[in-house]
Coordinates of C-alpha atoms in Angstrom, one line a residue:
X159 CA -3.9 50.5 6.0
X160 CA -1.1 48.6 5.0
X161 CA 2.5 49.8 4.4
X162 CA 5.0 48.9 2.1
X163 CA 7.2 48.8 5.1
X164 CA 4.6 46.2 7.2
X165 CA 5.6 43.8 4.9
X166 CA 7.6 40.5 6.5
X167 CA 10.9 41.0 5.4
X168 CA 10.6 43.2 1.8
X169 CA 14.0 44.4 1.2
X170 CA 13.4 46.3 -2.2
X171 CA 10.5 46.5 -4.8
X172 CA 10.8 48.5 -8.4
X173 CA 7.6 48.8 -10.6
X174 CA 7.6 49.7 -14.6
X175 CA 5.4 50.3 -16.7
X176 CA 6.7 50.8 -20.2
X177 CA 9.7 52.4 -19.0
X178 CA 8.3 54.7 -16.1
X179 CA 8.0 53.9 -12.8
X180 CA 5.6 52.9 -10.9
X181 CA 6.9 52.4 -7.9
X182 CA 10.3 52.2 -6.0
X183 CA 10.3 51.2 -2.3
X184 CA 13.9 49.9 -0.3
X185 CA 14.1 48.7 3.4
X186 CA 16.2 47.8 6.3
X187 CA 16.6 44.6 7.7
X188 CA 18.7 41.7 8.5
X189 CA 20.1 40.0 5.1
X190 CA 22.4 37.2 4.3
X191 CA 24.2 35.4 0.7
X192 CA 24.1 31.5 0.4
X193 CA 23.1 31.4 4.6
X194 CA 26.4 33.5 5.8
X195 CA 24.7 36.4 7.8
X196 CA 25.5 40.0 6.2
X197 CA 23.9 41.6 9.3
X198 CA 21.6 44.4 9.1
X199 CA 21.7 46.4 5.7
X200 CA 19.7 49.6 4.7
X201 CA 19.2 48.6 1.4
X202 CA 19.1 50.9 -1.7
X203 CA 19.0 51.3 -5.7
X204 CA 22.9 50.4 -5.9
X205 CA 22.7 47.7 -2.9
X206 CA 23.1 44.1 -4.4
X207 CA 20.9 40.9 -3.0
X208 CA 20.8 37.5 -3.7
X209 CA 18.2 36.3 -6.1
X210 CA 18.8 32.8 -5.4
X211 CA 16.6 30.7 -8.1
X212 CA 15.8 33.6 -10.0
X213 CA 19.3 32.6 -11.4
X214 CA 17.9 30.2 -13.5
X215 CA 15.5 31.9 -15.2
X216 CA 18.5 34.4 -16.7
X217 CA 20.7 31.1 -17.3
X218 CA 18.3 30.0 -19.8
X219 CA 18.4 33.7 -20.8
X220 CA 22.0 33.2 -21.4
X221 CA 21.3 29.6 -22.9
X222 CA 19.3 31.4 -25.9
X223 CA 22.3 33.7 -26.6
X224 CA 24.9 30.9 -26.9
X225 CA 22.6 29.0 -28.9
X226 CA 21.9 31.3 -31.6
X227 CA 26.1 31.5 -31.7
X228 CA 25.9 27.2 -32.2
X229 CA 27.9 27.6 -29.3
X230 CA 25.5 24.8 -27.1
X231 CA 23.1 22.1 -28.6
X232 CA 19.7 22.4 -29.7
X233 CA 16.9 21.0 -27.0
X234 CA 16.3 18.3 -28.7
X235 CA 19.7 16.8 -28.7
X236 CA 20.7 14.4 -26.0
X237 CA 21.9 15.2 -23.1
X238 CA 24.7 13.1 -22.0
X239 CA 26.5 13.5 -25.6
X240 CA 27.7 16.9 -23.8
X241 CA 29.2 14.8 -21.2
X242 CA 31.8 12.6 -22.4
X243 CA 33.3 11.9 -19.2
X244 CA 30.8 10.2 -18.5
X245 CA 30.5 7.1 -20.7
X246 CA 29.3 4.9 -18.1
X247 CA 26.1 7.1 -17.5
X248 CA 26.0 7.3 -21.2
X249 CA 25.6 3.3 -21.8
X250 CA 22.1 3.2 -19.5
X251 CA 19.5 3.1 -21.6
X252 CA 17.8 5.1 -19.5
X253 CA 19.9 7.7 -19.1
X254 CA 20.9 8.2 -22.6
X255 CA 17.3 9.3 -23.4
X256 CA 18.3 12.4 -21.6
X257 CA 18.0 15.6 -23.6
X258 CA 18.6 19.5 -23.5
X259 CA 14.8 20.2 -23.2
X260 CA 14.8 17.7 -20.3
X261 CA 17.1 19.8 -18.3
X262 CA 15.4 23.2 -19.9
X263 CA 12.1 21.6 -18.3
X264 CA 13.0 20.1 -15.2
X265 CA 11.8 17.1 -16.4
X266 CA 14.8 14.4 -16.0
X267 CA 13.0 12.1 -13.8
X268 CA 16.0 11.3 -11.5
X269 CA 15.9 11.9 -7.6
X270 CA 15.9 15.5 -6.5
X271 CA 15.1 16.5 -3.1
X272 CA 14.8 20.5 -2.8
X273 CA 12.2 20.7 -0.1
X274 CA 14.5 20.8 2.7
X275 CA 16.1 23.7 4.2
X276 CA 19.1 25.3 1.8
X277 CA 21.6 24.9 4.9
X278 CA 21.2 20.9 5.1
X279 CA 23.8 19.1 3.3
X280 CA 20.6 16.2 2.3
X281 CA 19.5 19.3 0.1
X282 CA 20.2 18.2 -3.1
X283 CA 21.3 21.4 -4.3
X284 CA 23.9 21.3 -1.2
X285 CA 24.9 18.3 -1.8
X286 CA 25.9 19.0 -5.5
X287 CA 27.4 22.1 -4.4
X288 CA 29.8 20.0 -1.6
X289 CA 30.3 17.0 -4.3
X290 CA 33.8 16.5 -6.1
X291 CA 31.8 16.8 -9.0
X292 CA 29.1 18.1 -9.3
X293 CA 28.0 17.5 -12.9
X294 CA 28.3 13.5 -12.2
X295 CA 26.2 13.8 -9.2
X296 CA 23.4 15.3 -11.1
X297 CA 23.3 13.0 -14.0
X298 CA 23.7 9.7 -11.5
X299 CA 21.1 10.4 -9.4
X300 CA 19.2 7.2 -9.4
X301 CA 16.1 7.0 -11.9
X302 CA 12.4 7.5 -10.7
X303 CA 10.9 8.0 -14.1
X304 CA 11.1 8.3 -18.0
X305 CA 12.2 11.7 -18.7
X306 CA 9.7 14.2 -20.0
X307 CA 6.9 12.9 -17.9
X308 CA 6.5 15.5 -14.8
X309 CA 7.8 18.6 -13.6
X310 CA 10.3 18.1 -10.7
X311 CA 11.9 21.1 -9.0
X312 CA 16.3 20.5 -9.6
X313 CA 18.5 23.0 -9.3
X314 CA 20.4 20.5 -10.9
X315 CA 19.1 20.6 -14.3
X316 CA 20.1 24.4 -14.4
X317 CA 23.5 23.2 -13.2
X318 CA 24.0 21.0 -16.5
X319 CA 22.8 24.5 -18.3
X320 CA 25.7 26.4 -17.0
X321 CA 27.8 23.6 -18.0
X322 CA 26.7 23.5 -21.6
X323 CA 27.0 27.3 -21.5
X324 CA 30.6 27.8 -20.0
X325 CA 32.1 24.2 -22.3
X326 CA 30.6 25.9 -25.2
X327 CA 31.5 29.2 -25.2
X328 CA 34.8 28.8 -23.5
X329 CA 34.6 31.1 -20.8
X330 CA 33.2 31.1 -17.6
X331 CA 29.5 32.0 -17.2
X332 CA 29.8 35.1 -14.7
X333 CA 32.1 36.3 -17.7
X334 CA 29.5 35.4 -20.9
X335 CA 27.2 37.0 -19.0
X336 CA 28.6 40.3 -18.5
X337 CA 29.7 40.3 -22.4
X338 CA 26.5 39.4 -24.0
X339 CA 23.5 40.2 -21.3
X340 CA 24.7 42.5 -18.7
X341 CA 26.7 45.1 -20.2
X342 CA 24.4 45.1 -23.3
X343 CA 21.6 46.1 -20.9
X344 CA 23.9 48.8 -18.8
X345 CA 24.0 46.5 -16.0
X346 CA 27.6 46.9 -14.1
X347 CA 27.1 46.3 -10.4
X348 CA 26.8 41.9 -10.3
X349 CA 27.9 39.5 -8.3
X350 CA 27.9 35.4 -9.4
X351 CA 28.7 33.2 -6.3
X352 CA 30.9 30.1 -7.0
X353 CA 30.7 27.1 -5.0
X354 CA 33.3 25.5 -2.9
X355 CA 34.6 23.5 -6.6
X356 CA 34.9 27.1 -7.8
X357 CA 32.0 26.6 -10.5
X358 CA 29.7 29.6 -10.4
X359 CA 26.3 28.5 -9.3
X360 CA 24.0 29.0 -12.7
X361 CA 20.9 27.6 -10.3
X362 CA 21.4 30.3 -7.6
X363 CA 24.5 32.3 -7.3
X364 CA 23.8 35.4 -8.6
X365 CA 23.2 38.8 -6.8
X366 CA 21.6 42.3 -8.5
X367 CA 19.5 44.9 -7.9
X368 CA 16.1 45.7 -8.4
X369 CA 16.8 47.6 -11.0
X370 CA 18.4 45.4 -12.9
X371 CA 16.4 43.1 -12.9
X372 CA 13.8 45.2 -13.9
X373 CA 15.9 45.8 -16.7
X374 CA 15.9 41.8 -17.6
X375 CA 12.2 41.9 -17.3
X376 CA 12.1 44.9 -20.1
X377 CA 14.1 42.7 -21.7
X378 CA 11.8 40.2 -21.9
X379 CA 9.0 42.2 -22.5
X380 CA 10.6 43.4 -25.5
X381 CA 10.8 39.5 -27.0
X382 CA 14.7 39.7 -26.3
X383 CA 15.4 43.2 -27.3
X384 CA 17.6 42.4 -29.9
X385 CA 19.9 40.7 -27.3
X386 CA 18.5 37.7 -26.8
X387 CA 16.7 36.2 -30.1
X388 CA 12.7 36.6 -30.3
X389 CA 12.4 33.1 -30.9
X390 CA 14.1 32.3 -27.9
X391 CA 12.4 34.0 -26.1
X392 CA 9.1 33.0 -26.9
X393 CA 10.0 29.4 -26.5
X394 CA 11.5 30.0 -23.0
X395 CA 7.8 31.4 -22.1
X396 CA 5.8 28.5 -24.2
X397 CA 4.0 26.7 -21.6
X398 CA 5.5 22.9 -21.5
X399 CA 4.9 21.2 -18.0
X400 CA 2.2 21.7 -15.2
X401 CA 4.2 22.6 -11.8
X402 CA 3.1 21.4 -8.7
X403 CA 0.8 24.5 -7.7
X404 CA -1.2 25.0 -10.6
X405 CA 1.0 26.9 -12.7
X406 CA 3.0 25.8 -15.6
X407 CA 6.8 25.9 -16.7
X408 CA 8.3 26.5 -19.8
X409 CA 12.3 26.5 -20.3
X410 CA 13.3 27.9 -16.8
X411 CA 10.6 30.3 -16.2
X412 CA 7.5 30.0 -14.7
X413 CA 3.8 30.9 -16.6
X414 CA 0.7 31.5 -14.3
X415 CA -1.7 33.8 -14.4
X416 CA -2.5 36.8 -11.5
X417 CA -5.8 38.1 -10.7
X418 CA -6.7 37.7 -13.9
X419 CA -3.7 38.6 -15.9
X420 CA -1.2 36.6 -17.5
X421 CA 2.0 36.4 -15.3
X422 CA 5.8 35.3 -16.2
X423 CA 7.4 34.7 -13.5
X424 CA 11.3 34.0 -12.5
X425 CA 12.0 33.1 -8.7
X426 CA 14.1 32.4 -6.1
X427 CA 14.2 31.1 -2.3
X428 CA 13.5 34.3 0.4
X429 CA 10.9 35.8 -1.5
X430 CA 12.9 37.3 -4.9
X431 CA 10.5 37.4 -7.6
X432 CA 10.6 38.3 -10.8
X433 CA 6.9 39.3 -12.2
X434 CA 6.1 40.7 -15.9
X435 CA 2.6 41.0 -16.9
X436 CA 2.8 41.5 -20.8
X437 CA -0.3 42.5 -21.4
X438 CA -0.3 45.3 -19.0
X439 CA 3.4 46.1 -20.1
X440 CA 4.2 45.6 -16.5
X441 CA 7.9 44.4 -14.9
X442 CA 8.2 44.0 -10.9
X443 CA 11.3 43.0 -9.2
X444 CA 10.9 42.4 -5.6
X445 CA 13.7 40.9 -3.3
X446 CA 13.1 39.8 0.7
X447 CA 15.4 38.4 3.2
X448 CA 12.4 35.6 4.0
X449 CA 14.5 32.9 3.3
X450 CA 13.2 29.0 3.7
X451 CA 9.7 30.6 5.0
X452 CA 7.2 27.8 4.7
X453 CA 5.0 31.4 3.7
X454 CA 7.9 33.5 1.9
X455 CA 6.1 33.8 -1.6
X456 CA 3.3 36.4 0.3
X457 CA 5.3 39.5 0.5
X458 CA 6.3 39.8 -3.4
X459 CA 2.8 38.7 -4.5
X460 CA 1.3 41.5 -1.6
X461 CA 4.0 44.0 -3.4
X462 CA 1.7 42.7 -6.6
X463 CA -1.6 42.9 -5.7
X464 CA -1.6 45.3 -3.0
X465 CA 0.3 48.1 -4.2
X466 CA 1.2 47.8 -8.0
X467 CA -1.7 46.4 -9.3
X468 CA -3.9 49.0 -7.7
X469 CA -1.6 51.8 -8.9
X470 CA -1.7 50.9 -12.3
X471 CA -6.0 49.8 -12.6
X472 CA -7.9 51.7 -15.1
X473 CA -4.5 53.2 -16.5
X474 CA -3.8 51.6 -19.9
X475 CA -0.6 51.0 -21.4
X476 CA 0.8 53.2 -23.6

């Protein structure tokens, strides 16, 4: 029989179920943050991980917040009004059809290359990171097609989130974050990685535990939980855009269902994973040092199926 601990490279897993839980499992194993080695770590409830891409799914989090403060523009607005230092991007046509809800949806329809491995500098992702700025190299990328049309991974996108966030609030978004999500929820142990401009990365930079991120999931659950407006939330979760494995996308999260059940999901490179299954009042956080696996998404859903999933069958919610 299978063991939590047989599974390639699980660093942590917490199960809830309408605030018990179902399950808590931590690791050992090798473990790195943004590709610089961290050696071998016996992880545990207070140990923090990178949850790469998972970062984006609590930016837009974040992006509700601010906007029920009029602190950033409404999705519909456009996108490049936000950027006056660029008026040169602003006065193509095709560019100034950019909106919020474009970047919300990874839908811009400029060039965006993800599919390489996070420590090549022809990532996009990397190269925004190394850029001088990295806000004009996301909005000049050259056009494929009219915004709005398809779903296309970018890390970028969330980038121009953080942006909006940190211009409109005034303060930086490790700090916004800690004010109006984090410390609301009890979470005190965080990390937010900044890239070599000093901007901290809202696609991928920051690192918690489990736990916490259970408690985001909660959060969720709970249409915002008075933190985050219900109304947000349930936009951020409206389906909007096919992916490109079946599932569908909404603003920064991802909507597909599991076994049957209907799964939000946020997620990030290595095998972090995010999973709430509202109708079974279910939140699972599981984070892995699998990172740029070409098979790194079977150990969370394993964590899923495998263990929680069973544990929880013909046990309804309360």
């Amino acid at each position: 029989m299978t063991t939590l601990d047989a599974l390639e490279g699980l660093h942590g897993a917490v199960a809830v179920r309408d605030g018990s839980i179902v399950l808590e499992h931590y690791g050992s194993g090798p473990d790195s943050t943004w590709g610089q080695p961290l050696g071998v770590i016996d992880f545990g409830p207070g140990t923090l991980h990178d949850i790469r891409s998972m970062t984006k799914s609590i930016t837009a989090l974040l992006y509700g917040i601010a906007l029920a403060e009029r602190r950033v523009p409404d999705p519909s607005e456009p996108l490049l009004r936000y950027f006056p230092r660029y008026p040169d991007l602003a006065a193509e046509p095709e560019r100034a059809r950019l909106t919020v809800e474009h970047a919300l949806t990874m839908s811009l329809g400029l060039q965006w290359r993800e599919d390489l491995p996070y420590t090549s500098p022809d990532n996009a992702e990397i190269a925004m990171e190394l850029a001088p700025d990295r806000y004009r190299y996301v909005l000049s990328r050259p056009v494929l097609e009219p915004p709005g049309t398809r779903w296309s991974y970018c890390g970028g996108a969330t980038a121009l989130l953080g942006a909006l966030i940190a211009d409109g609030t005034g303060v930086a978004l490790p700090e916004y974050a800690r004010a109006k999500l984090f410390d609301p929820l009890g979470i005190d142990a965080f990390e937010w990685i900044a890239g070599p401009d000093g901007v901290p990365s809202a696609a991928s930079g920051l690192r918690l535990t489990p736990r916490s991120l259970v408690r985001l999931g909660e959060l969720v659950l709970a249409e915002g939980a008075g933190i985050v407006p219900a109304a947000w939330v349930r936009a951020m979760l409206e389906p909007r855009l096919p992916n490109s494995w079946g599932g569908e996308y909404g603003y920064q999260w991802y909507i597909e269902p599991v076994d049957g059940h209907r799964m939000w999901a946020a997620m990030g490179n290595g095998g972090q994973r995010l999973f709430i299954l509202p109708e079974l009042r279910l939140v699972v956080a599981v984070t892995a040092g699998n990172y740029d696996g070409d098979e790194q998404w079977k150990t969370p859903l394993a964590v899923l199926r495998q263990f929680v999933l069973p544990a929880v069958a013909g046990s309804p919610p309360a």
